[in-house]
Coordinates of C-alpha atoms in Angstrom, one line a residue:
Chain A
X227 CA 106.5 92.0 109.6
X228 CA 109.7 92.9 108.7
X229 CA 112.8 90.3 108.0
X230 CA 116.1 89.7 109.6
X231 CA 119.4 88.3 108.6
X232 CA 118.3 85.3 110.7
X233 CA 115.3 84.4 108.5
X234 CA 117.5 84.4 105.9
X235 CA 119.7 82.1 108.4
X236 CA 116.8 80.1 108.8
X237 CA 115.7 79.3 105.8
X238 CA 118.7 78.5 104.1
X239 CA 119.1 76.3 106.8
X240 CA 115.2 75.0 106.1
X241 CA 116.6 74.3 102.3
X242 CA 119.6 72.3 102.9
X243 CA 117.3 70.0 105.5
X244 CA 114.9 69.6 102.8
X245 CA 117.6 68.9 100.0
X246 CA 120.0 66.7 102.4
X247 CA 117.4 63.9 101.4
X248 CA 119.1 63.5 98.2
X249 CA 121.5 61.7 100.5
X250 CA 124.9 60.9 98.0
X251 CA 122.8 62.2 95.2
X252 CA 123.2 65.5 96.6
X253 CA 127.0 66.8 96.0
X254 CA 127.4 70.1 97.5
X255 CA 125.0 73.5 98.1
X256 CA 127.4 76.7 97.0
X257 CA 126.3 80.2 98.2
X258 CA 127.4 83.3 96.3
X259 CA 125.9 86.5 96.2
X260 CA 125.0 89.3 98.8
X261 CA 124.1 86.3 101.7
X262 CA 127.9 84.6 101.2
X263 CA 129.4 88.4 101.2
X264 CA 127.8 89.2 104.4
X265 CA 126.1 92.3 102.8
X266 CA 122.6 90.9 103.0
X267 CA 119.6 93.8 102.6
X268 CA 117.0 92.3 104.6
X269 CA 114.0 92.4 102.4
X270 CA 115.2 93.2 99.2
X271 CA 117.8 90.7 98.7
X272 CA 117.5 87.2 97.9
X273 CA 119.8 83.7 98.1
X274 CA 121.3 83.0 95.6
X275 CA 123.4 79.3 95.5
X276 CA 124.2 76.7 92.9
X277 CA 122.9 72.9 94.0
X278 CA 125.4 70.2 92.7
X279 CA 124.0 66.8 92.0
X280 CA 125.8 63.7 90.9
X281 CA 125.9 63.4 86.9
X282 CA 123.7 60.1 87.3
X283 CA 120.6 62.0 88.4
X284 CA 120.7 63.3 85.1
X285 CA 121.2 60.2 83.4
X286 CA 117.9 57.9 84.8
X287 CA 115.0 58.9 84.9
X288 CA 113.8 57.3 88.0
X289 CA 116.6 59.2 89.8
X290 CA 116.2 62.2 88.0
X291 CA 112.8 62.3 89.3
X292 CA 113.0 61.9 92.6
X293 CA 115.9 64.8 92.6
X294 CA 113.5 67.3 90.9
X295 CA 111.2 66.6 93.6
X296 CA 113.5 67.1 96.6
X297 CA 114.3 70.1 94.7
X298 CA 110.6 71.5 94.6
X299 CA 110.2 71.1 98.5
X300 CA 113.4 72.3 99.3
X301 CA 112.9 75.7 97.2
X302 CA 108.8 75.7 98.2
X303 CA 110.6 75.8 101.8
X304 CA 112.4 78.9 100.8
X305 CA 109.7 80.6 98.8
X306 CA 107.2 80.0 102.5
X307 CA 110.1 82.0 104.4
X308 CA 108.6 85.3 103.3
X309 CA 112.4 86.6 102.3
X310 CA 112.1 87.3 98.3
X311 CA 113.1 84.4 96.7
X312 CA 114.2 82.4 93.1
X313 CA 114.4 79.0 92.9
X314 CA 118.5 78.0 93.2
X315 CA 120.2 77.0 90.1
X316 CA 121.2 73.4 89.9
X317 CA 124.0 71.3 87.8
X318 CA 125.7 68.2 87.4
X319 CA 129.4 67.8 88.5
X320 CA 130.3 67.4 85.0
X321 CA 127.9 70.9 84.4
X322 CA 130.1 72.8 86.4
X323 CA 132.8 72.5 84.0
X324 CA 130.6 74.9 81.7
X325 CA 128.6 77.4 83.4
X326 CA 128.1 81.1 82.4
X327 CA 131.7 82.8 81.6
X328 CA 130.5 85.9 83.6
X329 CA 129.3 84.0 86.4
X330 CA 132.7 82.3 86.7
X331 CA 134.7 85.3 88.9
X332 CA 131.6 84.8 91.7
X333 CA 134.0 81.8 92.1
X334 CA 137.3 83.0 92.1
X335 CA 137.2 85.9 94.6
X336 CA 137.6 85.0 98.3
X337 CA 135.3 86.3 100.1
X338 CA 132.1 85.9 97.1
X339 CA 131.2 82.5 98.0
X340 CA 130.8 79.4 100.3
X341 CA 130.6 76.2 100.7
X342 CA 127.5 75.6 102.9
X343 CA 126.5 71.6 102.3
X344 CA 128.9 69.0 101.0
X345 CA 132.0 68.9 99.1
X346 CA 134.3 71.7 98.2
X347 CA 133.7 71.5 94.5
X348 CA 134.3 75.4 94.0
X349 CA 138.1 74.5 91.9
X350 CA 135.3 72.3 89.2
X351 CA 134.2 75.6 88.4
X352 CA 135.2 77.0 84.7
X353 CA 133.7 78.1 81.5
X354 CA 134.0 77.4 77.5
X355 CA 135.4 79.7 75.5
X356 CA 132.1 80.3 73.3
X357 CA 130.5 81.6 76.9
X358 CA 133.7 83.7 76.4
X359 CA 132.9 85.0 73.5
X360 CA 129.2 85.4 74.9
X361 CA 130.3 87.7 78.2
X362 CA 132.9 89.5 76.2
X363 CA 129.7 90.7 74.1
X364 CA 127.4 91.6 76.4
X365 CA 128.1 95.2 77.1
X366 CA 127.0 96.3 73.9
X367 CA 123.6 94.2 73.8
X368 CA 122.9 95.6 77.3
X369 CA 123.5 98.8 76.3
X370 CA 120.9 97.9 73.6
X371 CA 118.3 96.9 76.2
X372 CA 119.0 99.9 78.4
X373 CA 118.6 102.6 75.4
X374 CA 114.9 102.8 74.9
X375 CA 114.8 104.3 78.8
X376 CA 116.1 107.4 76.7
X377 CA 112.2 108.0 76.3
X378 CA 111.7 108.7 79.7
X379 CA 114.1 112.0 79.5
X380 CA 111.6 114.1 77.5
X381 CA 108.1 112.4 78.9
X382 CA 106.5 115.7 80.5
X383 CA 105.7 114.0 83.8
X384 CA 107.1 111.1 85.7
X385 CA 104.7 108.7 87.7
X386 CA 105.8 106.7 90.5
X387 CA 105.7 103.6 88.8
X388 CA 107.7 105.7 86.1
X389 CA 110.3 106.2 88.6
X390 CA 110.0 102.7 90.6
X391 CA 111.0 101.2 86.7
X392 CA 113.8 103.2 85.6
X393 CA 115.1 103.4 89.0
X394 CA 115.3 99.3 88.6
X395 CA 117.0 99.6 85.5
X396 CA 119.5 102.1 87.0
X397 CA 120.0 98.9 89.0
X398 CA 120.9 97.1 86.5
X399 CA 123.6 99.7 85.0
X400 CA 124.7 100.3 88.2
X401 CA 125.9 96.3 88.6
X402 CA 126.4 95.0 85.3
X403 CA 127.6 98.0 82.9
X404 CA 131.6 98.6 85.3
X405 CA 132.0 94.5 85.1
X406 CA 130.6 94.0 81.4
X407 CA 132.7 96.9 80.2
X408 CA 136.0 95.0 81.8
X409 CA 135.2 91.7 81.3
X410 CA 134.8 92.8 76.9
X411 CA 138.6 93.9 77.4
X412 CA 139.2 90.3 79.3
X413 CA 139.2 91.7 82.6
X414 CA 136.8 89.2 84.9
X415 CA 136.1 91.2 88.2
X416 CA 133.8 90.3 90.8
X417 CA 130.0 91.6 91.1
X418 CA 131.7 93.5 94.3
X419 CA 135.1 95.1 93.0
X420 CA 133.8 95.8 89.2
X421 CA 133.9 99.7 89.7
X422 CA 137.2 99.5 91.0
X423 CA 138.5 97.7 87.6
X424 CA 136.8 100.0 85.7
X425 CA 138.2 103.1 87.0
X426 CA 141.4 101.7 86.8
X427 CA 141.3 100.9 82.8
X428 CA 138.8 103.8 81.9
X429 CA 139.9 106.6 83.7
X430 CA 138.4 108.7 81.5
X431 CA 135.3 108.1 82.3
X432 CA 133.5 109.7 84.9
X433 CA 131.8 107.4 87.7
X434 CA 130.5 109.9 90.3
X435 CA 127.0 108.7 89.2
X436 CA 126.9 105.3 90.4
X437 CA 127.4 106.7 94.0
X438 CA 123.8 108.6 93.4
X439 CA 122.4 105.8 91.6
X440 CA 122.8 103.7 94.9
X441 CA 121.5 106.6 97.2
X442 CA 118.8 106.7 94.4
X443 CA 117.7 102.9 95.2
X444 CA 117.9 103.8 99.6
X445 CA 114.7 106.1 99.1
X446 CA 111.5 105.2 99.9
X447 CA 108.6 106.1 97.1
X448 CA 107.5 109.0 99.2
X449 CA 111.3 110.4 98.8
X450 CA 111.4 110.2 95.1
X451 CA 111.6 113.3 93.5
X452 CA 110.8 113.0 90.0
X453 CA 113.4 115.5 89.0
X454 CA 116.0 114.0 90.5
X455 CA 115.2 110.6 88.9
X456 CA 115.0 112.3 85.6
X457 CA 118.3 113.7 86.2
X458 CA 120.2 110.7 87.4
X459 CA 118.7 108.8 84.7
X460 CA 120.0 111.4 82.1
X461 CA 123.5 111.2 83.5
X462 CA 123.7 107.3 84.1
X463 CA 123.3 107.2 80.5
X464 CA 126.2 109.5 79.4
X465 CA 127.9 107.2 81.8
X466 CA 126.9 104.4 79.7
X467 CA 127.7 106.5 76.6
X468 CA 131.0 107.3 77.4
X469 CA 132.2 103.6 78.4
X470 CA 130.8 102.7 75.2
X471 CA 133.0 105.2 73.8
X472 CA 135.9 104.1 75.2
X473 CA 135.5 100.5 74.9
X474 CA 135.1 100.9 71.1
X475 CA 138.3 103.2 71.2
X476 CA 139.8 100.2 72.7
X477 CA 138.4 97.9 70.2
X478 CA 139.3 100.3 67.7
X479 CA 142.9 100.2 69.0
X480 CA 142.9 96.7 69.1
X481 CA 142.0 95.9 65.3
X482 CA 144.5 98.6 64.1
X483 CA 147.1 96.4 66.0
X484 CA 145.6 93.1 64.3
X485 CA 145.5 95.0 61.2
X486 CA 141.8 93.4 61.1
X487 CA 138.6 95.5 60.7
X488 CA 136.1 92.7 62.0
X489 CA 135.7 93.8 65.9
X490 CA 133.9 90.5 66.1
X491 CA 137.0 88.7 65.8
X492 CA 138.7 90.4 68.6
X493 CA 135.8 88.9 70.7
X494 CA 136.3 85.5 70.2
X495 CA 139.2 83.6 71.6
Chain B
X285 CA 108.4 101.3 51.0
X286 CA 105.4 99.4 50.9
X287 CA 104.5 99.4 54.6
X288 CA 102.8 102.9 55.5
X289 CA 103.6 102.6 59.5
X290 CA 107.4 102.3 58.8
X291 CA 107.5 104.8 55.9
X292 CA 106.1 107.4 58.1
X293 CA 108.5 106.8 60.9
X294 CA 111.2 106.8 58.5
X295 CA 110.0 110.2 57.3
X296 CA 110.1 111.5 60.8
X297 CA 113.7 110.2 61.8
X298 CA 114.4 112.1 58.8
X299 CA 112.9 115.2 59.7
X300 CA 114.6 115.6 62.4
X301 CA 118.0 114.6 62.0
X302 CA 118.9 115.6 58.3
X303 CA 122.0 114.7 57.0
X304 CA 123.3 112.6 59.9
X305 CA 121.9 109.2 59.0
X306 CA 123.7 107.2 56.7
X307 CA 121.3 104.3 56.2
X308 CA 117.8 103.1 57.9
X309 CA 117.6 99.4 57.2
X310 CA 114.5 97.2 57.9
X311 CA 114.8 93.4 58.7
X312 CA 111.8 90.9 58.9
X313 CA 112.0 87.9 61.7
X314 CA 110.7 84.7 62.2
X315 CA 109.8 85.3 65.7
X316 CA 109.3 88.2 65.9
X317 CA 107.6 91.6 63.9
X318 CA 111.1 92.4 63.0
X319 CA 113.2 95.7 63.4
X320 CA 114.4 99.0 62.0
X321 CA 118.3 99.9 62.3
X322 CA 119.0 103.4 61.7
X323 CA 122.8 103.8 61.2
X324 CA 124.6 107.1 61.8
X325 CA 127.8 108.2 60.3
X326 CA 130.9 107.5 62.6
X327 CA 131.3 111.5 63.4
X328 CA 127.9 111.2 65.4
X329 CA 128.8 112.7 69.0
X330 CA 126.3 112.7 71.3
X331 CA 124.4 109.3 70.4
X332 CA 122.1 109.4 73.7
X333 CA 120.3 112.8 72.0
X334 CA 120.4 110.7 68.7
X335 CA 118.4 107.6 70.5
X336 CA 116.4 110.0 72.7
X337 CA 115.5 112.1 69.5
X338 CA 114.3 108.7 67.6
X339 CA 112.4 107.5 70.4
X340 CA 110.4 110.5 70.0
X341 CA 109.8 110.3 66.6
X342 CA 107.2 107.2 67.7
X343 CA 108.4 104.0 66.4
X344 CA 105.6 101.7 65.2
X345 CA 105.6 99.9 68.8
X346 CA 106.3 96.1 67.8
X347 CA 109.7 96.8 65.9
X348 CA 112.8 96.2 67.5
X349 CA 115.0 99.1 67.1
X350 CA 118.7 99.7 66.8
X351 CA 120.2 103.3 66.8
X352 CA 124.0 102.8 66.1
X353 CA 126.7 104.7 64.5
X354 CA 128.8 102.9 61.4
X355 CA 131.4 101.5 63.6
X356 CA 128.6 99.3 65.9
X357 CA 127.0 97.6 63.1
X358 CA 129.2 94.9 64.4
X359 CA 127.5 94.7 67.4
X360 CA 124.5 93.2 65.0
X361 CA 126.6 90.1 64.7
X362 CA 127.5 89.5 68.3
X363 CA 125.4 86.5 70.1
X364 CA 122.7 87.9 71.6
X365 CA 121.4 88.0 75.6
X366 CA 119.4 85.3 75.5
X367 CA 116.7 86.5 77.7
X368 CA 113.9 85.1 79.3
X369 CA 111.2 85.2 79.0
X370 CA 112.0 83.5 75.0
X371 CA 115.8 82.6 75.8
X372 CA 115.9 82.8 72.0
X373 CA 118.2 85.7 71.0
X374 CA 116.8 88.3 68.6
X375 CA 120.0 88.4 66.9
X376 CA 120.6 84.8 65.8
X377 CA 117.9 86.1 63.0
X378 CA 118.4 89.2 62.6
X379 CA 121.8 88.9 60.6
X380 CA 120.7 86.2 58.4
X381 CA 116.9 87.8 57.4
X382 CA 118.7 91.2 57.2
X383 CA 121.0 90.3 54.4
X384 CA 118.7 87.9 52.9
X385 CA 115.2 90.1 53.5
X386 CA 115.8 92.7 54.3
X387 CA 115.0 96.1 52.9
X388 CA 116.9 99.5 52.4
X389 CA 114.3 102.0 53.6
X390 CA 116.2 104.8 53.1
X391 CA 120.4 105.6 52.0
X392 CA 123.2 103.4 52.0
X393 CA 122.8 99.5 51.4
X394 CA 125.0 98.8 54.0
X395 CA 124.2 94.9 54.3
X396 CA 127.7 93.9 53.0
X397 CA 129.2 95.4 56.0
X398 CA 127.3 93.3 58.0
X399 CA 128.8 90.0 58.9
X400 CA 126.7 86.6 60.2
X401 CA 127.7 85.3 63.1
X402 CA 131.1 83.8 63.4
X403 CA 130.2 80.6 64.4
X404 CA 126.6 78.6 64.4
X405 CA 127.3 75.8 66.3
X406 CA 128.9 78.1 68.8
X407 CA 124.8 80.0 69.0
X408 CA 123.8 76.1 69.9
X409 CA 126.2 75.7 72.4
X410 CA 125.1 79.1 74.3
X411 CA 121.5 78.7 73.8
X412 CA 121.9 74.9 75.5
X413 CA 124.7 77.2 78.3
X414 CA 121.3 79.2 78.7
X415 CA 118.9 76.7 79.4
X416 CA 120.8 75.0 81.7
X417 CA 121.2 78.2 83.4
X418 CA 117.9 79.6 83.0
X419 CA 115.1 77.2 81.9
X420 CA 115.9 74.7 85.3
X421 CA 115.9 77.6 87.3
X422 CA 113.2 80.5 86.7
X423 CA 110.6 77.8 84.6
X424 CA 110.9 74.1 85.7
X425 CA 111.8 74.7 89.5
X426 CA 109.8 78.0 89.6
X427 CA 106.5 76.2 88.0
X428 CA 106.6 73.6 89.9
X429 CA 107.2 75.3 93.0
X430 CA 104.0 77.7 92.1
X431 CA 102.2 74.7 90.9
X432 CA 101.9 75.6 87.8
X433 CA 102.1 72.3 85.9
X434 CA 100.6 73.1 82.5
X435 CA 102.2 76.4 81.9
X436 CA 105.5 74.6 82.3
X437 CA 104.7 72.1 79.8
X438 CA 103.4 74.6 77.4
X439 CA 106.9 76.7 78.2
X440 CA 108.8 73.6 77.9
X441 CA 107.4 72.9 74.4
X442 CA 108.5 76.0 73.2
X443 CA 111.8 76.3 74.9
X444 CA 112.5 72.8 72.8
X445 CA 111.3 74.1 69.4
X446 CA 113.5 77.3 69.6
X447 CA 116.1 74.8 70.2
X448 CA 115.3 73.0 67.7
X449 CA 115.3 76.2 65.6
X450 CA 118.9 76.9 66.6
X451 CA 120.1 73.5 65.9
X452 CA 119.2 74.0 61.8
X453 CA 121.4 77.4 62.0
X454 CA 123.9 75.2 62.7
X455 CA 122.9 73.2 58.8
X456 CA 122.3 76.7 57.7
X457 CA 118.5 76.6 57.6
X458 CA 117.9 80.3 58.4
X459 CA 114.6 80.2 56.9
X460 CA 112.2 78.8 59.3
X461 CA 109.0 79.6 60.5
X462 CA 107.6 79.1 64.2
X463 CA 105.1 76.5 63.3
X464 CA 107.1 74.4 60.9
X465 CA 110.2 74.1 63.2
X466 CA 109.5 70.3 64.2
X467 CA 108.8 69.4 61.3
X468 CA 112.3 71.1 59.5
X469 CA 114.2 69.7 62.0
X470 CA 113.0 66.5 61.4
X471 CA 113.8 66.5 57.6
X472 CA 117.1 68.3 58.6
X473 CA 118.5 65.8 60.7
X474 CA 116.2 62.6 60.9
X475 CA 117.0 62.1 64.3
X476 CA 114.8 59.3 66.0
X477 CA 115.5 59.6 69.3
X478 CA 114.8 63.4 69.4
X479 CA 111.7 62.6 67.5
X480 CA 110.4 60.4 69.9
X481 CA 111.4 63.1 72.7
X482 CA 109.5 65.8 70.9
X483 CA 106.3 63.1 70.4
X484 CA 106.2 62.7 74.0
X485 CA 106.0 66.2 75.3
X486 CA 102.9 67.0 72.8
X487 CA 101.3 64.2 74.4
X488 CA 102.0 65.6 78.3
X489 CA 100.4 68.5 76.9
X490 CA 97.0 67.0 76.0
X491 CA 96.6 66.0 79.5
X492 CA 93.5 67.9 81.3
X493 CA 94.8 71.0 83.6
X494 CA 91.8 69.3 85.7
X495 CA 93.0 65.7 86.5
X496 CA 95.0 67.8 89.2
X497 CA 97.7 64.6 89.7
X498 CA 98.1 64.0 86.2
X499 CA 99.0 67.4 85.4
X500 CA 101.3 67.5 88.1
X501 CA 102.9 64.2 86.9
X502 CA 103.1 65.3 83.5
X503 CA 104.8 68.5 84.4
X504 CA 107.6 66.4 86.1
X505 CA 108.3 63.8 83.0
X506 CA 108.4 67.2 80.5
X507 CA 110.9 68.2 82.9
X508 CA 112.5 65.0 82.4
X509 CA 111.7 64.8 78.8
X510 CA 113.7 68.6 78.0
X511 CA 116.7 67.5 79.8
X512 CA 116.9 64.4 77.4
X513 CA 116.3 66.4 74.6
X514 CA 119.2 68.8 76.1
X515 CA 121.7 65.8 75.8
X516 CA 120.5 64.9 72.4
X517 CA 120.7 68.1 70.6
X518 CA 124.2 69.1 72.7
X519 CA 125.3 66.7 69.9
X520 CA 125.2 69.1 67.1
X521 CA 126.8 72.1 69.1
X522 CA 130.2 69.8 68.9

């Protein structure tokens, strides 16, 4: 049976039911992701939110308890729905003063996000500048996760679970690689205008591939032609090679100007 | 090189790219089987046929492998993903064992030219960011949800020694080992109250998987127990 944007409907509105029995404990239910952008993919994607508690849940253990129950039904509610599911993250008030530097932007875009149980606690939401430092580094130790698919370019024959894998990690490139490549130069763009950023401050890099990437993910395994996998793969890496490239002739640029050779440095704040 | 496996791969990296590697550098790890970094000179173009080329010259599967040119060894220093399914970052080692025990396998001793990272405390302080992010999320609330009681526990006991691990960067005790963490960290920083936490969790984790209600109980105070031990060791990132 296939989904609908209304499961998804339904279930979220299963979860907050289940979760409004925290009562005052329970401080607000925040959506971000595909669901709060209305570009939901019935069956593939999933709903993502951040639960805010009160900072005294986390301070008795009695309290604490009972919220991490709640919290099980409420998600077990979710995961019964039959959509694809993950458990929602969940922090204290105080928490949300510190959450993930490159999760921050979800927050700051209209149009990302909503409020879809309690308070409007979305202006709590900021960073440290260590988780800074973090997001401003994590192009380059994605790009070291995504390398070893560089096997994959010579192996005589692709399988369909070849094909499934490295067209999830495509995925991956396609989403994270435009927005980690601006956020290491400072620029924090949203999951959904990421691309856009990029082409503005690497125009020299060429970005016709993320377009086939995402035609790439539309096919069905019957569609896949390992050829054309092999082919996209080989040219979403010399995508990834050449922002590399010109992030570190940014960098490069950068620690002339500091008159610095630690690039490590110009990371932190 | 004494170890045959990585002396034959470094022969074949050779082979097939001559002149254009600068330095092939091995580093040990306390977690892990530890890595090879093969370093290319800065004039290196096309550094995807570089990677694709050393892939196929069969790394001994459990090394971690780096293929960068001169200019990225900085990259070595940076934080790390922290990544389930560890959450403990592959780098906040590799620096440290590097310099310190490491092994030139073949050219320059580049080392020097490798910093440690810039700030410990600051590795605590992400690696607590992460499990606040991460460890809630995709271990306590996803065990539970699946029912998975003593897997959490068992998860939860690890996620608190690597913790435990990164805290004793921050006193500049590099040199740990996986089994020995508790005990380091103990004579490290004397800590009572974090003792007590640790002391706790073993003894959730000698409950039987069979007493079906225990197990579920337990699994709920470990819970409990990490996020004290969260608060407590957010001390020494500050």
């Amino acid at each position: 049976m296939s989904v609908t944007v209304e499961d998804y409907e339904r279930a979220l509105d299963a979860y907050l039911d289940e979760a409004s029995r925290l009562g005052d404990d329970l401080v607000a239910v925040l959506l971000y992701g595909s669901m709060a952008q209305g570009k939901l993919r019935p069956g593939h994607s999933d709903i993502d939110a951040y639960v805010v508690l009160r900072n005294e849940v986390f301070d008795e253990r009695e309290r604490y308890l009972r919220a991490l129950e709640i919290l099980v039904e409420a998600a077990d509610s979710v995961a019964q729905s039959g959509i694809p599911f993950h458990p929602f993250h969940y922090f204290s008030l105080d928490e949300l003063r510190r959450v993930r530097a490159d999760f921050v932007p979800l927050w700051h875009h209209e149009g990302s996000n909503r409020v879809v149980f309690g308070q409007d606690v979305r202006s709590h939401i900021a960073t440290t500048a260590v988780s800074r430092f973090r997001a401003r580094s994590m192009f380059f130790e994605a790009r070291q996760v995504v390398l070893p698919l560089t096997s994959y370019l010579y192996k005589p024959e692709l399988s369909i679970q070849d094909c499934q894998k490295i067209i999830r990690h495509l995925g991956s490139i396609r989403r994270f690689i435009p927005k980690l490549a601006c956020i290491t130069l400072d620029i924090r763009p949203d999951f959904s205008v990421g691309e856009e950023e990029f082409k503005k401050l690497f125009p020299e890099v060429e970005t016709s591939v993320l377009r086939r990437i995402d035609a790439l993910r539309e096919l069905t395994d019957e569609e896949l032609k390992p050829a054309a996998v092999r082919e996209t793969l080989s040219d979403s890496l010399n995508f990834l090679e050449h922002a590399n490239d010109a992030l570190l002739s940014r960098l490069r640029a950068k620690s002339e100007a500091a008159r610095t050779p630690d690039y490590v440095s110009l990371l932190v704040e | 090189m004494e170890n045959n496996p990585l002396s034959d791969f470094t022969e074949r990296v050779l082979a097939n790219f001559g002149g254009q590697v600068e330095s092939i550098l091995f580093y040990p790890h306390p977690f892990s089987e530890g890595g090879v970094i093969i370093v290319f000179g800065d004039g290196a173009q096309s550094t995807l046929e570089l990677v694709s080329k050393v892939y196929l010259s069969n790394p001994p599967p459990p090394l971690a492998l780096y293929c960068l040119r001169r200019e990225e060894l900085f990259t070595l220093s940076l934080p790390g993903l922290f990544q389930l399914p560890d959450l403990v970052s592959e780098h906040l080692y590799l620096t440290y064992w590097l310099k310190h025990k490491g092994t030139v396998l073949y050219g320059s001793d580049l080392r020097d030219q490798i910093s440690l990272p810039p700030n410990p405390k600051a590795l605590l302080d992400l690696h607590i960011e992460a499990c606040l992010h991460s460890v809630r999320t995709y271990y306590i609330l996803q065990h539970l949800v699946n029912k998975e009681y003593s897997a959490l526990i068992e998860r939860l006991l690890q996620m608190t020694r690597s913790l435990m691990s990164t805290a004793l960067l921050t006193r500049g005790h590099w040199d740990v080992q996986l089994e020995t963490i508790p005990t380091q960290f103990d004579e490290v920083f004397a800590d009572s109250q974090a003792q007590k936490i640790w002391a706790d969790l073993l003894d959730l984790e000698k409950v039987a998987a069979e007493d079906k209600r225990a197990v579920r109980q337990s699994a709920f105070e470990a819970a409990w127990l990490f996020e004290c031990f969260i608060r407590r060791i957010g001390e020494y990132a500050r």
